[in-house]
Short mmCIF file of C-alpha atoms in Angstrom, two decimals:
data_model
loop_
_atom_site.label_atom_id
_atom_site.label_comp_id
_atom_site.label_asym_id
_atom_site.label_seq_id
_atom_site.Cartn_x
_atom_site.Cartn_y
_atom_site.Cartn_z
CA ARG D 26 130.05 34.77 102.03
CA ARG D 27 134.44 35.08 102.49
CA GLY D 28 134.59 33.51 98.90
CA GLU D 29 132.35 35.99 97.47
CA MET D 30 134.31 38.64 99.02
CA ALA D 31 137.48 37.52 97.99
CA LYS D 32 136.49 37.19 94.37
CA SER D 33 134.77 40.85 94.44
CA THR D 34 137.95 42.65 96.07
CA GLN D 35 140.62 40.76 93.97
CA LEU D 36 140.95 43.33 91.32
CA ILE D 37 140.81 46.13 93.35
CA ASP D 38 143.70 44.47 95.51
CA ASN D 39 145.96 44.72 92.38
CA GLU D 40 148.22 47.73 92.59
CA VAL D 41 147.69 48.81 89.10
CA PHE D 42 144.14 48.20 88.94
CA ARG D 43 144.01 50.55 92.36
CA ALA D 44 145.79 53.54 90.35
CA TYR D 45 143.35 53.19 87.44
CA ALA D 46 140.73 53.00 89.98
CA THR D 47 141.89 55.88 91.67
CA TYR D 48 142.87 58.25 88.24
CA THR D 49 139.63 56.81 86.57
CA ALA D 50 137.33 58.35 89.32
CA ILE D 51 139.14 61.75 89.34
CA VAL D 52 138.87 61.98 85.45
CA LEU D 53 135.22 61.21 85.73
CA LEU D 54 134.74 63.32 88.69
CA LYS D 55 136.18 66.08 86.77
CA MET D 56 134.07 65.57 83.68
CA MET D 57 131.00 65.35 85.91
CA LEU D 58 132.17 68.97 87.40
CA MET D 59 131.70 70.35 83.98
CA SER D 60 127.63 69.85 84.20
CA LEU D 61 127.78 72.04 87.37
CA VAL D 62 129.90 74.79 85.62
CA THR D 63 127.52 74.71 82.76
CA ALA D 64 124.48 75.20 85.32
CA TYR D 65 126.63 78.19 86.92
CA PHE D 66 127.09 79.90 83.78
CA ARG D 67 123.39 79.14 82.44
CA MET D 68 122.17 80.99 85.38
CA THR D 69 124.70 83.95 86.07
CA ARG D 70 124.47 84.28 82.27
CA LYS D 71 120.40 83.79 82.30
CA ALA D 72 120.75 81.58 79.28
CA PHE D 73 118.42 78.75 78.92
CA ALA D 74 117.83 75.68 76.46
CA ASN D 75 114.20 74.85 77.63
CA PRO D 76 111.12 76.89 78.17
CA GLU D 77 110.47 74.77 81.39
CA ASP D 78 113.81 75.96 82.74
CA THR D 79 113.14 79.73 82.40
CA ALA D 80 109.32 79.19 83.75
CA SER D 81 110.69 81.04 87.03
CA PHE D 82 111.57 84.32 85.42
CA GLY D 83 108.04 85.02 84.47
CA LYS D 84 105.40 84.03 81.77
CA GLY D 85 105.65 84.51 77.73
CA GLU D 86 107.76 86.84 75.97
CA SER D 87 109.67 87.97 79.35
CA ALA D 88 111.11 84.63 80.26
CA LYS D 89 111.25 83.92 76.15
CA LYS D 90 113.99 86.05 76.03
CA TYR D 91 116.30 83.76 78.35
CA LEU D 92 115.75 81.01 75.95
CA ARG D 93 119.26 81.82 74.13
CA THR D 94 122.68 80.66 73.55
CA ASP D 95 125.63 82.47 75.59
CA PRO D 96 129.35 82.52 74.32
CA ASP D 97 130.59 81.38 77.93
CA VAL D 98 128.32 78.40 78.46
CA GLU D 99 128.46 77.17 75.00
CA ARG D 100 132.56 77.42 75.77
CA VAL D 101 131.80 75.38 79.01
CA ARG D 102 129.51 72.71 76.81
CA ARG D 103 132.43 72.55 74.04
CA GLY D 104 134.62 71.74 76.94
CA HIS D 105 132.32 68.99 78.30
CA LEU D 106 131.93 67.13 74.86
CA ASN D 107 135.72 67.35 74.30
CA ASP D 108 136.08 65.67 77.81
CA LEU D 109 133.54 62.82 76.67
CA GLU D 110 135.52 62.49 73.45
CA ASN D 111 138.63 61.86 75.37
CA ILE D 112 137.99 60.71 78.71
CA VAL D 113 135.90 57.61 77.38
CA PRO D 114 138.59 56.33 75.53
CA PHE D 115 140.83 56.51 78.59
CA VAL D 116 138.44 54.63 80.72
CA GLY D 117 137.75 51.97 78.22
CA ILE D 118 141.39 51.60 76.93
CA GLY D 119 142.74 52.57 80.39
CA LEU D 120 140.84 49.36 81.79
CA LEU D 121 142.28 47.04 79.25
CA TYR D 122 145.67 48.42 79.89
CA ALA D 123 145.45 48.04 83.65
CA LEU D 124 144.82 44.25 82.85
CA SER D 125 147.24 43.67 80.59
CA GLY D 126 149.93 43.53 83.22
CA PRO D 127 152.01 46.66 82.82
CA GLU D 128 154.46 47.52 85.29
CA LEU D 129 153.39 50.04 88.17
CA SER D 130 155.57 52.99 87.39
CA THR D 131 154.85 52.83 83.75
CA ALA D 132 151.00 52.71 84.61
CA LEU D 133 151.28 55.43 87.04
CA LEU D 134 153.09 57.43 84.23
CA HIS D 135 150.52 57.01 81.88
CA PHE D 136 147.37 57.69 84.63
CA ARG D 137 149.23 60.62 85.81
CA ILE D 138 150.11 62.33 82.78
CA PHE D 139 146.49 61.71 81.31
CA THR D 140 144.98 63.37 84.36
CA GLY D 141 146.96 66.36 84.61
CA ALA D 142 146.60 66.83 80.72
CA ARG D 143 142.92 66.63 81.14
CA ILE D 144 143.08 68.89 84.11
CA LEU D 145 145.09 71.54 82.47
CA HIS D 146 142.77 71.35 79.35
CA THR D 147 139.97 72.25 81.18
CA PHE D 148 141.56 75.60 82.69
CA ALA D 149 142.96 76.06 79.09
CA TYR D 150 139.43 75.81 77.87
CA LEU D 151 137.60 77.95 80.44
CA ILE D 152 140.23 80.84 81.41
CA PRO D 153 141.07 80.35 78.08
CA LEU D 154 144.46 80.34 77.75
CA PRO D 155 145.97 81.52 74.33
CA GLN D 156 147.01 78.55 71.86
CA PRO D 157 148.66 76.06 71.62
CA GLY D 158 148.11 75.72 75.26
CA ARG D 159 144.64 73.94 74.90
CA GLY D 160 146.05 72.03 71.88
CA LEU D 161 148.86 70.98 73.44
CA SER D 162 147.20 69.25 76.65
CA TRP D 163 144.76 68.06 74.48
CA ALA D 164 147.63 66.41 72.43
CA VAL D 165 149.32 64.93 75.62
CA GLY D 166 146.12 63.14 77.00
CA TYR D 167 145.51 61.74 73.17
CA SER D 168 149.17 60.55 73.02
CA VAL D 169 148.44 58.52 76.64
CA THR D 170 145.83 57.13 75.54
CA ILE D 171 147.16 55.76 72.02
CA SER D 172 150.29 54.33 74.03
CA MET D 173 147.88 52.49 76.37
CA ALA D 174 145.92 50.92 73.12
CA TYR D 175 149.52 49.83 71.59
CA LYS D 176 150.08 47.98 74.82
CA VAL D 177 146.84 46.37 74.93
CA LEU D 178 146.74 45.53 71.35
CA LYS D 179 149.99 44.02 71.73
CA THR D 180 149.10 41.83 74.80
CA ALA D 181 145.81 41.12 73.74
CA TRP D 182 145.89 40.93 69.81
CA LEU D 183 143.01 38.12 68.99
CA LEU D 184 141.34 39.50 65.86
CA ARG B 12 138.46 24.56 78.62
CA ARG B 13 136.98 24.02 82.10
CA GLY B 14 139.52 26.38 83.52
CA GLU B 15 138.85 29.25 81.10
CA MET B 16 135.33 29.12 81.72
CA ALA B 17 135.79 29.38 85.22
CA LYS B 18 138.00 32.43 84.67
CA SER B 19 135.51 34.07 82.46
CA THR B 20 132.51 33.30 84.74
CA GLN B 21 133.99 33.91 87.90
CA LEU B 22 132.81 38.44 88.26
CA ILE B 23 129.65 37.31 86.78
CA ASP B 24 129.19 34.88 89.58
CA ASN B 25 129.48 37.82 92.16
CA GLU B 26 126.36 39.16 93.08
CA VAL B 27 127.35 42.47 93.35
CA PHE B 28 128.69 42.22 89.86
CA ARG B 29 125.53 40.53 88.88
CA ALA B 30 123.84 43.44 89.77
CA TYR B 31 125.83 45.90 88.22
CA ALA B 32 125.59 44.30 84.98
CA THR B 33 121.77 43.99 84.88
CA TYR B 34 121.23 47.91 85.72
CA THR B 35 124.28 49.07 83.70
CA ALA B 36 122.48 46.83 80.51
CA ILE B 37 119.40 48.61 81.57
CA VAL B 38 120.59 52.34 81.54
CA LEU B 39 122.81 51.41 78.43
CA LEU B 40 119.50 50.32 76.57
CA LYS B 41 117.57 53.17 77.85
CA MET B 42 120.41 55.61 76.29
CA MET B 43 120.27 53.68 73.16
CA LEU B 44 116.37 54.19 73.09
CA MET B 45 117.30 57.92 72.41
CA SER B 46 118.44 57.17 68.73
CA LEU B 47 115.17 55.45 68.20
CA VAL B 48 113.01 58.46 69.91
CA THR B 49 115.34 60.89 67.89
CA ALA B 50 114.92 59.27 64.61
CA TYR B 51 111.19 58.96 65.25
CA PHE B 52 110.78 62.74 65.49
CA ARG B 53 113.30 63.50 62.88
CA MET B 54 110.98 61.55 60.33
CA THR B 55 107.44 62.76 61.76
CA ARG B 56 108.40 66.62 62.14
CA LYS B 57 110.64 66.04 58.61
CA ALA B 58 113.59 67.75 60.14
CA PHE B 59 116.93 66.18 59.15
CA ALA B 60 120.65 66.98 59.32
CA ASN B 61 122.10 65.46 56.45
CA PRO B 62 120.91 66.33 52.61
CA GLU B 63 121.40 62.67 51.81
CA ASP B 64 118.55 62.06 54.52
CA THR B 65 116.11 63.96 52.78
CA ALA B 66 116.71 62.60 49.17
CA SER B 67 113.90 60.39 49.27
CA PHE B 68 111.44 63.99 49.42
CA GLY B 69 112.27 64.96 46.20
CA LYS B 70 115.32 66.83 44.29
CA GLY B 71 116.69 70.12 45.06
CA GLU B 72 114.68 72.80 46.78
CA SER B 73 111.86 70.78 47.50
CA ALA B 74 113.93 68.35 49.30
CA LYS B 75 116.26 71.11 51.16
CA LYS B 76 113.66 72.62 53.26
CA TYR B 77 113.82 69.42 55.29
CA LEU B 78 117.35 70.32 56.37
CA ARG B 79 116.56 72.53 59.63
CA THR B 80 116.24 71.85 63.26
CA ASP B 81 113.09 71.23 65.19
CA PRO B 82 112.45 72.06 68.83
CA ASP B 83 111.06 68.29 69.31
CA VAL B 84 114.34 66.83 67.98
CA GLU B 85 116.78 69.09 69.56
CA ARG B 86 115.03 68.15 72.85
CA VAL B 87 115.19 64.76 72.61
CA ARG B 88 119.06 65.49 71.49
CA ARG B 89 119.49 67.35 74.71
CA GLY B 90 118.27 64.30 76.60
CA HIS B 91 120.76 62.11 75.07
CA LEU B 92 123.64 64.08 75.51
CA ASN B 93 122.52 64.60 78.87
CA ASP B 94 122.39 60.80 79.12
CA LEU B 95 126.07 60.29 77.83
CA GLU B 96 127.31 63.01 79.99
CA ASN B 97 125.85 61.34 83.16
CA ILE B 98 125.67 57.40 82.19
CA VAL B 99 129.20 57.15 81.11
CA PRO B 100 130.38 58.06 84.72
CA PHE B 101 127.80 55.69 86.08
CA VAL B 102 128.89 52.92 83.92
CA GLY B 103 132.91 53.65 84.53
CA ILE B 104 132.65 54.48 88.49
CA GLY B 105 129.87 51.89 89.02
CA LEU B 106 132.19 49.05 87.58
CA LEU B 107 134.94 50.15 90.14
CA TYR B 108 132.39 50.38 92.96
CA ALA B 109 131.28 46.61 91.90
CA LEU B 110 134.67 45.35 92.44
CA SER B 111 135.40 47.63 95.82
CA GLY B 112 133.63 45.33 97.70
CA PRO B 113 130.23 46.81 98.66
CA GLU B 114 127.37 45.17 100.62
CA LEU B 115 125.14 43.98 98.24
CA SER B 116 121.90 45.78 99.71
CA THR B 117 123.84 49.18 99.47
CA ALA B 118 124.93 48.37 95.96
CA LEU B 119 121.53 47.49 94.86
CA LEU B 120 120.04 50.66 96.61
CA HIS B 121 122.79 52.70 94.28
CA PHE B 122 121.80 51.00 91.35
CA ARG B 123 118.31 51.18 91.75
CA ILE B 124 118.18 54.59 92.89
CA PHE B 125 120.45 55.98 89.76
CA THR B 126 118.19 53.90 87.18
CA GLY B 127 115.02 54.88 88.56
CA ALA B 128 116.21 58.67 88.41
CA ARG B 129 117.44 58.55 84.82
CA ILE B 130 114.34 56.82 83.63
CA LEU B 131 112.31 59.64 85.43
CA HIS B 132 114.68 62.23 83.84
CA THR B 133 114.15 61.06 80.28
CA PHE B 134 110.39 61.48 80.76
CA ALA B 135 110.94 64.83 82.82
CA TYR B 136 112.67 66.18 79.59
CA LEU B 137 110.41 64.52 77.04
CA ILE B 138 106.97 65.17 78.34
CA PRO B 139 108.15 67.88 79.54
CA LEU B 140 107.52 68.21 83.40
CA PRO B 141 107.67 71.48 84.85
CA GLN B 142 110.96 72.23 86.76
CA PRO B 143 112.35 71.11 89.26
CA GLY B 144 111.53 67.81 88.03
CA ARG B 145 113.94 67.24 85.66
CA GLY B 146 116.35 69.26 87.59
CA LEU B 147 116.04 66.93 90.80
CA SER B 148 116.07 63.37 88.91
CA TRP B 149 119.45 64.69 87.34
CA ALA B 150 120.73 65.70 90.88
CA VAL B 151 119.61 62.30 92.48
CA GLY B 152 121.42 60.25 89.75
CA TYR B 153 124.64 62.85 89.81
CA SER B 154 124.60 62.52 93.77
CA VAL B 155 124.36 58.38 93.47
CA THR B 156 127.43 58.71 91.42
CA ILE B 157 129.54 60.73 93.65
CA SER B 158 128.39 58.54 96.48
CA MET B 159 130.18 55.36 94.41
CA ALA B 160 133.00 57.30 93.43
CA TYR B 161 133.54 58.19 97.37
CA LYS B 162 133.83 54.42 98.13
CA VAL B 163 136.17 53.70 95.05
CA LEU B 164 138.38 56.27 96.13
CA LYS B 165 138.32 55.19 99.65
CA THR B 166 138.92 51.55 98.95
CA ALA B 167 141.52 52.02 96.07
CA TRP B 168 143.28 54.98 96.76
CA LEU B 169 146.69 54.72 94.95
CA LEU B 170 147.78 58.31 93.64
CA ARG S 18 155.12 39.80 93.21
CA ARG S 19 154.36 36.88 90.97
CA GLY S 20 151.24 36.30 92.66
CA GLU S 21 149.79 40.13 91.71
CA MET S 22 150.96 39.24 88.24
CA ALA S 23 149.07 36.24 87.93
CA LYS S 24 145.85 38.23 89.23
CA SER S 25 146.35 41.03 86.80
CA THR S 26 146.55 38.84 83.87
CA GLN S 27 144.17 36.30 84.28
CA LEU S 28 141.53 38.03 82.61
CA ILE S 29 143.50 39.10 79.48
CA ASP S 30 144.56 35.47 79.60
CA ASN S 31 140.94 34.53 78.55
CA GLU S 32 140.48 34.24 74.63
CA VAL S 33 137.19 36.16 74.73
CA PHE S 34 138.48 38.91 76.78
CA ARG S 35 141.34 39.20 74.60
CA ALA S 36 139.07 39.52 71.54
CA TYR S 37 136.78 42.04 73.55
CA ALA S 38 139.89 44.00 74.30
CA THR S 39 141.23 43.99 70.69
CA TYR S 40 138.12 45.15 69.34
CA THR S 41 137.36 47.63 71.83
CA ALA S 42 140.83 49.20 71.37
CA ILE S 43 140.13 49.32 67.74
CA VAL S 44 136.69 51.17 67.97
CA LEU S 45 137.84 53.25 70.32
CA LEU S 46 140.79 54.38 68.46
CA LYS S 47 138.48 54.81 65.28
CA MET S 48 136.33 56.95 67.20
CA MET S 49 139.53 59.00 68.61
CA LEU S 50 140.45 59.43 64.87
CA MET S 51 136.94 61.59 64.41
CA SER S 52 138.86 64.02 66.32
CA LEU S 53 141.97 64.34 63.94
CA VAL S 54 139.48 64.52 61.13
CA THR S 55 137.52 67.51 62.73
CA ALA S 56 140.84 69.16 63.26
CA TYR S 57 141.82 69.03 59.50
CA PHE S 58 138.22 70.48 58.41
CA ARG S 59 138.88 73.18 60.88
CA MET S 60 141.96 73.75 59.49
CA THR S 61 141.32 73.39 55.96
CA ARG S 62 138.00 75.11 55.85
CA LYS S 63 139.35 77.56 58.20
CA ALA S 64 136.24 77.04 60.70
CA PHE S 65 136.76 77.57 64.10
CA ALA S 66 134.74 77.48 67.49
CA ASN S 67 136.93 79.64 69.61
CA PRO S 68 138.10 82.96 69.32
CA GLU S 69 141.73 82.00 70.60
CA ASP S 70 142.09 79.38 67.79
CA THR S 71 141.92 82.08 65.14
CA ALA S 72 144.38 84.35 66.81
CA SER S 73 147.15 83.25 64.31
CA PHE S 74 145.18 84.53 61.49
CA GLY S 75 145.71 87.86 62.37
CA LYS S 76 143.90 90.45 65.22
CA GLY S 77 139.84 91.57 65.13
CA GLU S 78 137.93 91.28 62.41
CA SER S 79 140.39 89.79 60.19
CA ALA S 80 140.43 86.77 62.53
CA LYS S 81 136.51 87.11 63.53
CA LYS S 82 135.24 85.67 59.89
CA TYR S 83 136.88 82.57 60.87
CA LEU S 84 134.76 81.79 63.92
CA ARG S 85 131.91 80.37 61.83
CA THR S 86 130.36 76.63 61.14
CA ASP S 87 131.28 75.12 58.25
CA PRO S 88 128.87 72.04 56.57
CA ASP S 89 131.95 69.46 56.53
CA VAL S 90 133.26 70.44 59.90
CA GLU S 91 129.45 69.57 61.18
CA ARG S 92 129.18 66.36 59.21
CA VAL S 93 132.42 65.17 60.90
CA ARG S 94 131.23 66.42 64.59
CA ARG S 95 127.94 64.25 63.88
CA GLY S 96 129.79 61.23 62.92
CA HIS S 97 131.70 61.85 66.11
CA LEU S 98 128.83 62.13 68.38
CA ASN S 99 127.07 59.11 66.74
CA ASP S 100 129.94 57.03 67.43
CA LEU S 101 129.94 58.29 71.19
CA GLU S 102 126.59 57.42 71.31
CA ASN S 103 126.62 53.65 69.83
CA ILE S 104 130.41 52.98 70.78
CA VAL S 105 130.01 53.77 74.46
CA PRO S 106 127.22 51.13 74.90
CA PHE S 107 129.18 48.79 72.85
CA VAL S 108 132.38 49.32 75.08
CA GLY S 109 130.16 48.86 78.41
CA ILE S 110 127.88 46.09 77.33
CA GLY S 111 130.74 44.11 75.30
CA LEU S 112 132.72 44.01 78.63
CA LEU S 113 129.78 42.54 80.60
CA TYR S 114 129.03 40.32 77.53
CA ALA S 115 132.64 39.08 77.56
CA LEU S 116 132.37 38.15 81.20
CA SER S 117 129.08 36.14 80.85
CA GLY S 118 130.69 33.15 79.34
CA PRO S 119 129.92 33.30 75.75
CA GLU S 120 131.51 31.03 72.97
CA LEU S 121 134.40 32.39 71.62
CA SER S 122 133.13 31.72 67.98
CA THR S 123 129.83 33.49 69.16
CA ALA S 124 131.74 36.46 70.62
CA LEU S 125 134.11 36.97 67.86
CA LEU S 126 130.99 37.19 65.27
CA HIS S 127 129.69 40.02 67.71
CA PHE S 128 132.69 42.18 67.85
CA ARG S 129 133.52 41.72 64.20
CA ILE S 130 130.12 42.56 62.92
CA PHE S 131 129.92 45.84 65.24
CA THR S 132 133.41 46.86 64.27
CA GLY S 133 132.82 46.51 60.71
CA ALA S 134 129.79 48.07 60.92
CA ARG S 135 131.00 51.34 62.95
CA ILE S 136 133.92 51.61 60.33
CA LEU S 137 131.25 51.59 57.42
CA HIS S 138 129.15 53.97 59.39
CA THR S 139 131.78 56.33 59.35
CA PHE S 140 132.79 56.02 55.24
CA ALA S 141 129.11 56.47 54.74
CA TYR S 142 129.16 59.60 56.85
CA LEU S 143 132.18 61.07 55.51
CA ILE S 144 131.94 60.30 52.11
CA PRO S 145 128.79 60.73 52.32
CA LEU S 146 127.04 57.68 50.42
CA PRO S 147 123.19 57.66 49.68
CA GLN S 148 121.15 56.51 52.11
CA PRO S 149 120.27 53.95 53.37
CA GLY S 150 124.05 53.04 53.59
CA ARG S 151 124.48 55.01 56.70
CA GLY S 152 121.17 54.46 58.33
CA LEU S 153 121.92 50.20 57.99
CA SER S 154 125.41 50.41 58.96
CA TRP S 155 123.91 51.89 62.18
CA ALA S 156 121.42 49.68 62.41
CA VAL S 157 123.39 46.38 62.09
CA GLY S 158 125.96 47.94 65.02
CA TYR S 159 123.04 48.86 67.10
CA SER S 160 121.29 45.13 66.40
CA VAL S 161 124.69 43.68 67.78
CA THR S 162 124.73 45.84 70.96
CA ILE S 163 121.31 44.67 71.52
CA SER S 164 122.07 40.99 71.24
CA MET S 165 124.94 41.23 73.60
CA ALA S 166 123.13 42.95 76.10
CA TYR S 167 120.25 40.14 75.66
CA LYS S 168 123.16 37.75 76.47
CA VAL S 169 124.58 39.84 79.88
CA LEU S 170 120.88 40.32 81.09
CA LYS S 171 119.79 36.32 80.67
CA THR S 172 123.05 35.48 82.36
CA ALA S 173 123.69 38.23 85.02
CA TRP S 174 119.82 39.11 85.61
CA LEU S 175 119.60 40.43 89.50
CA LEU S 176 117.23 43.36 90.04
#
């Protein structure tokens, strides 16, 4: 029993891994928040994708008119997809990076900049901010992931 | 050789991690199944996205009419994207959760409810079931992931 | 300090895990490249999704005409989404597979074939190659992931 506990907690006892766990949970929760924002805009804009979602608005033609796209809903959905495209590489490469033995301070720098950049990206997308606000926040998060991938490949390289 | 073996299998010897591995493999396979369902509907509904996919139906205009969207295909694609949006956080947060030293019974409860909810969500989307069937199954899976994220942040917190 | 270091690097010292880290970094970087290809096509085809992205082309109607879909942009976006749908299961199941104690040669075979297949898939999508080029490269990557999932479930099974 004790042995198992030790095994299961050893990674989580490592400070770099704890930092990775904290920031990964934060960015994944932030990404999950996009589902709620989408639902909010779908309901306030009355713009749905599925006939069964509009049934509470009445039958037939009166409900059918809510089966439509709305610019605000589509904007949140693009933000959500951009999160998937960028946070998935962060989570995957970040795990390998955390296990590649970086200095805690360097690792924290990577995780903090990425997380900050993605939160900024969401605000830039949803407000929306004028370009290059969204573009720059995207590029910063992208560059952090590339930097971590470089460290992973340098440490682990076995083709 | 033996030392390496021990290293590589120690996580997989942990019961919580084995449960995580089992349920993660199951939900990812379920998500992958959506590709086959999409392909099935594209072929039976003759609705394709790429000109090269319709070449076997003839040349020019006769093939071009199959370059179209179909409600059934789009429905499966929405289900697939919803899987990505929800199963990615489960896989990432679930890994950290499994390493944060939860009780096996608590962990199993989380993994089982999430997996059941996502399988129900797929059926609710594809049949389709009247709302709030799909909405509730989505909310249950979402809540399980939030609960795991809370445990991860409580255990690992290092900002 | 030293103890922590040892903890953080023990997984990365395992050869199968190093191979997993290498190929996972490569396929995730390949997936990330799709963002740059999308940006390239959006700029050369002048086809954007957000009004704020077209502001540099002028005000009002003159900029509005660049808010449109373009077949080349949509093609890259479909390739990117297909990457997400297939590379996410590889990264998740591949990690569990790497921890399930496979032979190094068997693991390398899986990782190499998957990575080669996904690179081929991208070329088949972007050139585009006539079918079944893209279909086959997709099926090969899909089958490799199924094979790894089988090993994971056989080793870890705890429902």
